[in-house]
């Protein structure tokens, strides 16, 4: 589970500060896809960046975990936040952001090698799951291909598999269909929904494309940094 | 659970294969610079040996040369009379003094039409305070004999028992020894008396050129009192004009090549790591530590440098072996491994200079970036 509690994030703007996220609270439960929508500049990507520990909020907490084993990611020192991203959070970027020199299989394998001092057991564990995830996203036959040999949809599926290969508690996805046509976009959204449910992951998904809203379990709207409209309602902490 | 340490080059290694054209290019540049530096070092070493190999065999703690009033000491013009030699022998703390004469002249043999330039050394049979060394092994017993270095023997086409002519006087070759040179001429050793006569015949004073002194003495005081200067054997090499000018210019070229190699490698990796900045941001966003990315980048640079330097070094040894038959060229650890190590260190320093774009890559830029 991931829970944002009263998160406020500001940026310097000349002598003043502008508020990107204004006292936002939000919960993503395990096994659910929580959509975050809103117009451009509303602060939805900033919420995702805070959830990913890429930005530290001015105030508020980002709790990740389950039951009594919850970590406030907003309070972690930098190296621990990096470790959390490596072990507890999966990130899927707006564009796939795959590494051009790596094959599809290696895009997943690299997740076991990010820490430098990765243990052999952990590496073997992740490597063993690579084939399973490639199969789950339907790209087993393309495992040896590099980025430029894959279509946009295939790249995004590899990115999703990369986000899940280390079995994270939380999966954060930024505009996964923005570069895809309707048909491919629908397939990606269905894939995200299926894998989230199968793997019991707490998925937060930023999108301004509501054509596939039926694949979301929850949806909140962000406007001027505030979470304003609970559409399904379950994700909003009142 | 045992942690795996060491350089993690998972991404770097695959980038090397993916962008092999670019890395082959920079590897070739590194190999060519290594070849240039290695060749220049070998040639410098060879030229240096042809200048000083005999001087470095002179015994004693210090070598004493005449100190001219208005110029620097010089092996070519130094002349030390009997009084000076005696003054050094009688100075406090002096254990032994060996007067040695050096003069350049010509020698000829019946088998070779043209005379050959040689360096004539006047050497006592047993230099006091010295052990056997390649130079003194040439010292003849009798005044009508000479010891010939192998270079002179080759040039003159002589061997032990043959006769050679020096300044109009015939000498019998008593021994052919090691390959020793002085100021680009091969060495021939005479007795001090025979050397003195030969020196006079070529316009010299017939007096000793240099004193090899073993002592625990006040070198400066004795030098000032006798109009001489006492230098360590290495420091005395500055009194060889040919050596000084050669080493100065060749050393400058080598230093400039080292600088160029650091700049070229540094510039390549700066551009390369700037191009990788996006990938670095993605990896950081996914949880890569800065340390692992730095190791990855330096590992990549090391692979390119080691491969390039290895190829360059192999070419130096191969071509140097061939060139050594016609040129003064020395293949030794100092002329091959030492420049290679310096190249590797400077190349890595250049690559390390480029690491700023790795350490400063902002993982936040991976969000929303279009790559």
JSON list of C-alpha atoms in Angstrom, two decimals, chain B residues 101-282:
[
{"chain": "B", "resi": 101, "resn": "UNK", "atom": "CA", "xyz": [90.38, 10.88, -19.86]},
{"chain": "B", "resi": 102, "resn": "UNK", "atom": "CA", "xyz": [87.69, 11.20, -22.51]},
{"chain": "B", "resi": 103, "resn": "UNK", "atom": "CA", "xyz": [88.15, 12.57, -25.98]},
{"chain": "B", "resi": 104, "resn": "UNK", "atom": "CA", "xyz": [86.42, 11.97, -29.29]},
{"chain": "B", "resi": 105, "resn": "UNK", "atom": "CA", "xyz": [88.53, 11.02, -32.26]},
{"chain": "B", "resi": 106, "resn": "UNK", "atom": "CA", "xyz": [88.59, 8.64, -35.21]},
{"chain": "B", "resi": 107, "resn": "UNK", "atom": "CA", "xyz": [89.80, 5.11, -35.61]},
{"chain": "B", "resi": 108, "resn": "UNK", "atom": "CA", "xyz": [90.36, 2.97, -38.66]},
{"chain": "B", "resi": 109, "resn": "UNK", "atom": "CA", "xyz": [91.03, -0.65, -39.43]},
{"chain": "B", "resi": 110, "resn": "UNK", "atom": "CA", "xyz": [92.41, -2.29, -42.48]},
{"chain": "B", "resi": 111, "resn": "UNK", "atom": "CA", "xyz": [89.13, -4.09, -43.26]},
{"chain": "B", "resi": 112, "resn": "UNK", "atom": "CA", "xyz": [87.10, -0.84, -43.37]},
{"chain": "B", "resi": 113, "resn": "UNK", "atom": "CA", "xyz": [87.93, 1.90, -45.81]},
{"chain": "B", "resi": 114, "resn": "UNK", "atom": "CA", "xyz": [86.47, 4.84, -43.93]},
{"chain": "B", "resi": 115, "resn": "UNK", "atom": "CA", "xyz": [87.53, 5.83, -40.43]},
{"chain": "B", "resi": 116, "resn": "UNK", "atom": "CA", "xyz": [84.95, 5.59, -37.67]},
{"chain": "B", "resi": 117, "resn": "UNK", "atom": "CA", "xyz": [84.18, 8.18, -35.03]},
{"chain": "B", "resi": 118, "resn": "UNK", "atom": "CA", "xyz": [85.02, 6.82, -31.57]},
{"chain": "B", "resi": 119, "resn": "UNK", "atom": "CA", "xyz": [85.25, 7.99, -27.97]},
{"chain": "B", "resi": 120, "resn": "UNK", "atom": "CA", "xyz": [88.65, 7.34, -26.48]},
{"chain": "B", "resi": 121, "resn": "UNK", "atom": "CA", "xyz": [88.69, 6.61, -22.77]},
{"chain": "B", "resi": 122, "resn": "UNK", "atom": "CA", "xyz": [91.93, 6.70, -20.80]},
{"chain": "B", "resi": 123, "resn": "UNK", "atom": "CA", "xyz": [91.36, 4.15, -18.05]},
{"chain": "B", "resi": 124, "resn": "UNK", "atom": "CA", "xyz": [93.70, 2.78, -15.40]},
{"chain": "B", "resi": 125, "resn": "UNK", "atom": "CA", "xyz": [93.80, -1.01, -15.27]},
{"chain": "B", "resi": 126, "resn": "UNK", "atom": "CA", "xyz": [92.38, -1.10, -11.75]},
{"chain": "B", "resi": 127, "resn": "UNK", "atom": "CA", "xyz": [90.44, 1.95, -10.73]},
{"chain": "B", "resi": 128, "resn": "UNK", "atom": "CA", "xyz": [90.73, 2.32, -6.98]},
{"chain": "B", "resi": 129, "resn": "UNK", "atom": "CA", "xyz": [87.48, 2.00, -5.08]},
{"chain": "B", "resi": 130, "resn": "UNK", "atom": "CA", "xyz": [85.69, 0.30, -7.96]},
{"chain": "B", "resi": 131, "resn": "UNK", "atom": "CA", "xyz": [84.50, -3.16, -8.67]},
{"chain": "B", "resi": 132, "resn": "UNK", "atom": "CA", "xyz": [84.53, -4.74, -12.08]},
{"chain": "B", "resi": 133, "resn": "UNK", "atom": "CA", "xyz": [82.21, -3.00, -14.48]},
{"chain": "B", "resi": 134, "resn": "UNK", "atom": "CA", "xyz": [81.68, -3.09, -18.26]},
{"chain": "B", "resi": 135, "resn": "UNK", "atom": "CA", "xyz": [83.68, 0.09, -18.85]},
{"chain": "B", "resi": 136, "resn": "UNK", "atom": "CA", "xyz": [86.73, -0.85, -16.79]},
{"chain": "B", "resi": 137, "resn": "UNK", "atom": "CA", "xyz": [86.63, -4.36, -18.22]},
{"chain": "B", "resi": 138, "resn": "UNK", "atom": "CA", "xyz": [87.81, -2.69, -21.45]},
{"chain": "B", "resi": 139, "resn": "UNK", "atom": "CA", "xyz": [90.90, -1.17, -19.81]},
{"chain": "B", "resi": 140, "resn": "UNK", "atom": "CA", "xyz": [94.02, -2.56, -21.55]},
{"chain": "B", "resi": 141, "resn": "UNK", "atom": "CA", "xyz": [97.17, -3.62, -19.75]},
{"chain": "B", "resi": 142, "resn": "UNK", "atom": "CA", "xyz": [99.75, -2.34, -22.20]},
{"chain": "B", "resi": 143, "resn": "UNK", "atom": "CA", "xyz": [100.11, 1.00, -23.93]},
{"chain": "B", "resi": 144, "resn": "UNK", "atom": "CA", "xyz": [99.97, -0.58, -27.38]},
{"chain": "B", "resi": 145, "resn": "UNK", "atom": "CA", "xyz": [96.65, -2.27, -26.65]},
{"chain": "B", "resi": 146, "resn": "UNK", "atom": "CA", "xyz": [93.05, -1.12, -26.71]},
{"chain": "B", "resi": 147, "resn": "UNK", "atom": "CA", "xyz": [89.81, -2.47, -25.34]},
{"chain": "B", "resi": 148, "resn": "UNK", "atom": "CA", "xyz": [87.04, -2.09, -27.87]},
{"chain": "B", "resi": 149, "resn": "UNK", "atom": "CA", "xyz": [83.32, -1.88, -27.17]},
{"chain": "B", "resi": 150, "resn": "UNK", "atom": "CA", "xyz": [81.15, -4.14, -29.31]},
{"chain": "B", "resi": 151, "resn": "UNK", "atom": "CA", "xyz": [79.72, -1.13, -31.19]},
{"chain": "B", "resi": 152, "resn": "UNK", "atom": "CA", "xyz": [83.20, 0.02, -32.17]},
{"chain": "B", "resi": 153, "resn": "UNK", "atom": "CA", "xyz": [84.21, -3.52, -33.04]},
{"chain": "B", "resi": 154, "resn": "UNK", "atom": "CA", "xyz": [81.19, -3.82, -35.35]},
{"chain": "B", "resi": 155, "resn": "UNK", "atom": "CA", "xyz": [81.85, -0.46, -36.98]},
{"chain": "B", "resi": 156, "resn": "UNK", "atom": "CA", "xyz": [85.53, -1.23, -37.50]},
{"chain": "B", "resi": 157, "resn": "UNK", "atom": "CA", "xyz": [85.03, -4.89, -38.33]},
{"chain": "B", "resi": 158, "resn": "UNK", "atom": "CA", "xyz": [87.62, -6.03, -35.82]},
{"chain": "B", "resi": 159, "resn": "UNK", "atom": "CA", "xyz": [87.92, -8.69, -33.16]},
{"chain": "B", "resi": 160, "resn": "UNK", "atom": "CA", "xyz": [90.44, -9.58, -30.47]},
{"chain": "B", "resi": 161, "resn": "UNK", "atom": "CA", "xyz": [93.99, -9.64, -31.85]},
{"chain": "B", "resi": 162, "resn": "UNK", "atom": "CA", "xyz": [93.28, -7.33, -34.77]},
{"chain": "B", "resi": 163, "resn": "UNK", "atom": "CA", "xyz": [95.05, -4.03, -35.25]},
{"chain": "B", "resi": 164, "resn": "UNK", "atom": "CA", "xyz": [93.40, -0.64, -35.41]},
{"chain": "B", "resi": 165, "resn": "UNK", "atom": "CA", "xyz": [94.85, 2.79, -36.03]},
{"chain": "B", "resi": 166, "resn": "UNK", "atom": "CA", "xyz": [94.04, 5.76, -33.82]},
{"chain": "B", "resi": 167, "resn": "UNK", "atom": "CA", "xyz": [95.49, 9.19, -34.61]},
{"chain": "B", "resi": 168, "resn": "UNK", "atom": "CA", "xyz": [98.23, 7.54, -36.64]},
{"chain": "B", "resi": 169, "resn": "UNK", "atom": "CA", "xyz": [99.27, 4.99, -34.02]},
{"chain": "B", "resi": 170, "resn": "UNK", "atom": "CA", "xyz": [98.52, 1.30, -34.25]},
{"chain": "B", "resi": 171, "resn": "UNK", "atom": "CA", "xyz": [97.01, -0.62, -31.35]},
{"chain": "B", "resi": 172, "resn": "UNK", "atom": "CA", "xyz": [96.19, -4.29, -30.86]},
{"chain": "B", "resi": 173, "resn": "UNK", "atom": "CA", "xyz": [92.68, -5.13, -29.77]},
{"chain": "B", "resi": 174, "resn": "UNK", "atom": "CA", "xyz": [93.10, -6.92, -26.42]},
{"chain": "B", "resi": 175, "resn": "UNK", "atom": "CA", "xyz": [89.41, -7.32, -25.61]},
{"chain": "B", "resi": 176, "resn": "UNK", "atom": "CA", "xyz": [85.99, -6.72, -27.18]},
{"chain": "B", "resi": 177, "resn": "UNK", "atom": "CA", "xyz": [83.52, -5.80, -24.46]},
{"chain": "B", "resi": 178, "resn": "UNK", "atom": "CA", "xyz": [79.99, -4.53, -23.90]},
{"chain": "B", "resi": 179, "resn": "UNK", "atom": "CA", "xyz": [78.20, -2.01, -26.10]},
{"chain": "B", "resi": 180, "resn": "UNK", "atom": "CA", "xyz": [79.20, 1.30, -24.50]},
{"chain": "B", "resi": 181, "resn": "UNK", "atom": "CA", "xyz": [78.77, 4.74, -26.00]},
{"chain": "B", "resi": 182, "resn": "UNK", "atom": "CA", "xyz": [79.72, 8.32, -25.31]},
{"chain": "B", "resi": 183, "resn": "UNK", "atom": "CA", "xyz": [78.03, 11.19, -27.12]},
{"chain": "B", "resi": 184, "resn": "UNK", "atom": "CA", "xyz": [76.92, 8.96, -30.02]},
{"chain": "B", "resi": 185, "resn": "UNK", "atom": "CA", "xyz": [80.32, 7.41, -30.57]},
{"chain": "B", "resi": 186, "resn": "UNK", "atom": "CA", "xyz": [81.32, 3.88, -29.50]},
{"chain": "B", "resi": 187, "resn": "UNK", "atom": "CA", "xyz": [83.94, 3.56, -26.79]},
{"chain": "B", "resi": 188, "resn": "UNK", "atom": "CA", "xyz": [87.55, 2.45, -27.16]},
{"chain": "B", "resi": 189, "resn": "UNK", "atom": "CA", "xyz": [89.66, 2.24, -24.00]},
{"chain": "B", "resi": 190, "resn": "UNK", "atom": "CA", "xyz": [93.41, 3.01, -23.82]},
{"chain": "B", "resi": 191, "resn": "UNK", "atom": "CA", "xyz": [95.86, 3.09, -20.98]},
{"chain": "B", "resi": 192, "resn": "UNK", "atom": "CA", "xyz": [96.12, 6.57, -19.38]},
{"chain": "B", "resi": 193, "resn": "UNK", "atom": "CA", "xyz": [99.52, 7.11, -20.94]},
{"chain": "B", "resi": 194, "resn": "UNK", "atom": "CA", "xyz": [98.47, 6.08, -24.44]},
{"chain": "B", "resi": 195, "resn": "UNK", "atom": "CA", "xyz": [95.29, 8.13, -24.08]},
{"chain": "B", "resi": 196, "resn": "UNK", "atom": "CA", "xyz": [97.29, 11.23, -23.04]},
{"chain": "B", "resi": 197, "resn": "UNK", "atom": "CA", "xyz": [99.41, 10.98, -26.16]},
{"chain": "B", "resi": 198, "resn": "UNK", "atom": "CA", "xyz": [96.36, 10.45, -28.35]},
{"chain": "B", "resi": 199, "resn": "UNK", "atom": "CA", "xyz": [94.61, 13.41, -26.74]},
{"chain": "B", "resi": 200, "resn": "UNK", "atom": "CA", "xyz": [97.54, 15.68, -27.53]},
{"chain": "B", "resi": 201, "resn": "UNK", "atom": "CA", "xyz": [97.58, 14.48, -31.12]},
{"chain": "B", "resi": 202, "resn": "UNK", "atom": "CA", "xyz": [93.95, 15.58, -31.59]},
{"chain": "B", "resi": 203, "resn": "UNK", "atom": "CA", "xyz": [94.56, 19.00, -30.04]},
{"chain": "B", "resi": 204, "resn": "UNK", "atom": "CA", "xyz": [93.79, 18.17, -26.42]},
{"chain": "B", "resi": 205, "resn": "UNK", "atom": "CA", "xyz": [95.88, 18.83, -23.32]},
{"chain": "B", "resi": 206, "resn": "UNK", "atom": "CA", "xyz": [96.52, 15.21, -22.53]},
{"chain": "B", "resi": 207, "resn": "UNK", "atom": "CA", "xyz": [95.26, 15.82, -19.01]},
{"chain": "B", "resi": 208, "resn": "UNK", "atom": "CA", "xyz": [92.41, 13.98, -17.33]},
{"chain": "B", "resi": 209, "resn": "UNK", "atom": "CA", "xyz": [88.88, 15.03, -18.26]},
{"chain": "B", "resi": 210, "resn": "UNK", "atom": "CA", "xyz": [87.04, 13.83, -15.18]},
{"chain": "B", "resi": 211, "resn": "UNK", "atom": "CA", "xyz": [87.89, 12.51, -11.72]},
{"chain": "B", "resi": 212, "resn": "UNK", "atom": "CA", "xyz": [85.84, 9.69, -10.24]},
{"chain": "B", "resi": 213, "resn": "UNK", "atom": "CA", "xyz": [85.98, 10.45, -6.53]},
{"chain": "B", "resi": 214, "resn": "UNK", "atom": "CA", "xyz": [84.86, 8.37, -3.59]},
{"chain": "B", "resi": 215, "resn": "UNK", "atom": "CA", "xyz": [84.70, 10.47, -0.46]},
{"chain": "B", "resi": 216, "resn": "UNK", "atom": "CA", "xyz": [82.79, 11.75, 2.50]},
{"chain": "B", "resi": 217, "resn": "UNK", "atom": "CA", "xyz": [83.96, 15.28, 2.02]},
{"chain": "B", "resi": 218, "resn": "UNK", "atom": "CA", "xyz": [82.87, 18.89, 1.68]},
{"chain": "B", "resi": 219, "resn": "UNK", "atom": "CA", "xyz": [82.42, 18.69, -2.08]},
{"chain": "B", "resi": 220, "resn": "UNK", "atom": "CA", "xyz": [81.64, 22.36, -2.60]},
{"chain": "B", "resi": 221, "resn": "UNK", "atom": "CA", "xyz": [84.59, 23.59, -0.57]},
{"chain": "B", "resi": 222, "resn": "UNK", "atom": "CA", "xyz": [87.07, 21.37, -2.37]},
{"chain": "B", "resi": 223, "resn": "UNK", "atom": "CA", "xyz": [85.50, 22.23, -5.70]},
{"chain": "B", "resi": 224, "resn": "UNK", "atom": "CA", "xyz": [85.73, 25.97, -5.01]},
{"chain": "B", "resi": 225, "resn": "UNK", "atom": "CA", "xyz": [89.37, 25.61, -3.92]},
{"chain": "B", "resi": 226, "resn": "UNK", "atom": "CA", "xyz": [90.35, 23.62, -7.02]},
{"chain": "B", "resi": 227, "resn": "UNK", "atom": "CA", "xyz": [88.26, 25.34, -9.70]},
{"chain": "B", "resi": 228, "resn": "UNK", "atom": "CA", "xyz": [86.18, 22.22, -10.21]},
{"chain": "B", "resi": 229, "resn": "UNK", "atom": "CA", "xyz": [82.66, 21.04, -9.64]},
{"chain": "B", "resi": 230, "resn": "UNK", "atom": "CA", "xyz": [81.69, 17.66, -8.17]},
{"chain": "B", "resi": 231, "resn": "UNK", "atom": "CA", "xyz": [78.40, 16.23, -9.39]},
{"chain": "B", "resi": 232, "resn": "UNK", "atom": "CA", "xyz": [76.61, 12.94, -8.94]},
{"chain": "B", "resi": 233, "resn": "UNK", "atom": "CA", "xyz": [76.90, 10.77, -12.06]},
{"chain": "B", "resi": 234, "resn": "UNK", "atom": "CA", "xyz": [73.31, 11.58, -13.07]},
{"chain": "B", "resi": 235, "resn": "UNK", "atom": "CA", "xyz": [73.67, 15.32, -12.45]},
{"chain": "B", "resi": 236, "resn": "UNK", "atom": "CA", "xyz": [76.91, 15.34, -14.40]},
{"chain": "B", "resi": 237, "resn": "UNK", "atom": "CA", "xyz": [75.00, 14.35, -17.55]},
{"chain": "B", "resi": 238, "resn": "UNK", "atom": "CA", "xyz": [73.95, 17.96, -17.97]},
{"chain": "B", "resi": 239, "resn": "UNK", "atom": "CA", "xyz": [77.60, 18.57, -18.87]},
{"chain": "B", "resi": 240, "resn": "UNK", "atom": "CA", "xyz": [77.00, 16.54, -22.03]},
{"chain": "B", "resi": 241, "resn": "UNK", "atom": "CA", "xyz": [75.57, 19.11, -24.44]},
{"chain": "B", "resi": 242, "resn": "UNK", "atom": "CA", "xyz": [74.26, 16.60, -26.97]},
{"chain": "B", "resi": 243, "resn": "UNK", "atom": "CA", "xyz": [72.45, 14.64, -24.27]},
{"chain": "B", "resi": 244, "resn": "UNK", "atom": "CA", "xyz": [70.90, 17.75, -22.74]},
{"chain": "B", "resi": 245, "resn": "UNK", "atom": "CA", "xyz": [69.49, 19.08, -26.00]},
{"chain": "B", "resi": 246, "resn": "UNK", "atom": "CA", "xyz": [68.25, 15.68, -27.20]},
{"chain": "B", "resi": 247, "resn": "UNK", "atom": "CA", "xyz": [66.56, 14.68, -23.96]},
{"chain": "B", "resi": 248, "resn": "UNK", "atom": "CA", "xyz": [65.12, 18.16, -23.53]},
{"chain": "B", "resi": 249, "resn": "UNK", "atom": "CA", "xyz": [63.38, 18.21, -26.90]},
{"chain": "B", "resi": 250, "resn": "UNK", "atom": "CA", "xyz": [62.33, 14.55, -26.92]},
{"chain": "B", "resi": 251, "resn": "UNK", "atom": "CA", "xyz": [61.12, 14.75, -23.32]},
{"chain": "B", "resi": 252, "resn": "UNK", "atom": "CA", "xyz": [59.04, 17.78, -24.21]},
{"chain": "B", "resi": 253, "resn": "UNK", "atom": "CA", "xyz": [57.47, 15.89, -27.12]},
{"chain": "B", "resi": 254, "resn": "UNK", "atom": "CA", "xyz": [56.64, 12.94, -24.88]},
{"chain": "B", "resi": 255, "resn": "UNK", "atom": "CA", "xyz": [55.12, 15.24, -22.25]},
{"chain": "B", "resi": 256, "resn": "UNK", "atom": "CA", "xyz": [53.04, 16.96, -24.92]},
{"chain": "B", "resi": 257, "resn": "UNK", "atom": "CA", "xyz": [51.83, 13.62, -26.24]},
{"chain": "B", "resi": 258, "resn": "UNK", "atom": "CA", "xyz": [50.79, 12.63, -22.73]},
{"chain": "B", "resi": 259, "resn": "UNK", "atom": "CA", "xyz": [48.90, 15.90, -22.42]},
{"chain": "B", "resi": 260, "resn": "UNK", "atom": "CA", "xyz": [47.24, 15.39, -25.80]},
{"chain": "B", "resi": 261, "resn": "UNK", "atom": "CA", "xyz": [46.21, 11.85, -24.90]},
{"chain": "B", "resi": 262, "resn": "UNK", "atom": "CA", "xyz": [44.62, 13.02, -21.64]},
{"chain": "B", "resi": 263, "resn": "UNK", "atom": "CA", "xyz": [42.77, 15.76, -23.52]},
{"chain": "B", "resi": 264, "resn": "UNK", "atom": "CA", "xyz": [41.61, 13.46, -26.34]},
{"chain": "B", "resi": 265, "resn": "UNK", "atom": "CA", "xyz": [40.40, 10.71, -24.01]},
{"chain": "B", "resi": 266, "resn": "UNK", "atom": "CA", "xyz": [38.88, 13.25, -21.63]},
{"chain": "B", "resi": 267, "resn": "UNK", "atom": "CA", "xyz": [37.09, 15.05, -24.46]},
{"chain": "B", "resi": 268, "resn": "UNK", "atom": "CA", "xyz": [35.74, 11.78, -25.86]},
{"chain": "B", "resi": 269, "resn": "UNK", "atom": "CA", "xyz": [34.39, 10.62, -22.54]},
{"chain": "B", "resi": 270, "resn": "UNK", "atom": "CA", "xyz": [33.00, 14.07, -21.76]},
{"chain": "B", "resi": 271, "resn": "UNK", "atom": "CA", "xyz": [30.94, 14.01, -24.95]},
{"chain": "B", "resi": 272, "resn": "UNK", "atom": "CA", "xyz": [30.05, 10.36, -24.43]},
{"chain": "B", "resi": 273, "resn": "UNK", "atom": "CA", "xyz": [28.91, 10.78, -20.83]},
{"chain": "B", "resi": 274, "resn": "UNK", "atom": "CA", "xyz": [26.94, 13.88, -21.79]},
{"chain": "B", "resi": 275, "resn": "UNK", "atom": "CA", "xyz": [25.14, 11.73, -24.35]},
{"chain": "B", "resi": 276, "resn": "UNK", "atom": "CA", "xyz": [24.55, 9.14, -21.62]},
{"chain": "B", "resi": 277, "resn": "UNK", "atom": "CA", "xyz": [23.18, 11.69, -19.16]},
{"chain": "B", "resi": 278, "resn": "UNK", "atom": "CA", "xyz": [19.59, 10.71, -20.03]},
{"chain": "B", "resi": 279, "resn": "UNK", "atom": "CA", "xyz": [20.30, 7.03, -19.43]},
{"chain": "B", "resi": 280, "resn": "UNK", "atom": "CA", "xyz": [22.05, 7.91, -16.18]},
{"chain": "B", "resi": 281, "resn": "UNK", "atom": "CA", "xyz": [18.96, 9.84, -15.03]},
{"chain": "B", "resi": 282, "resn": "UNK", "atom": "CA", "xyz": [16.72, 6.86, -15.85]}
]
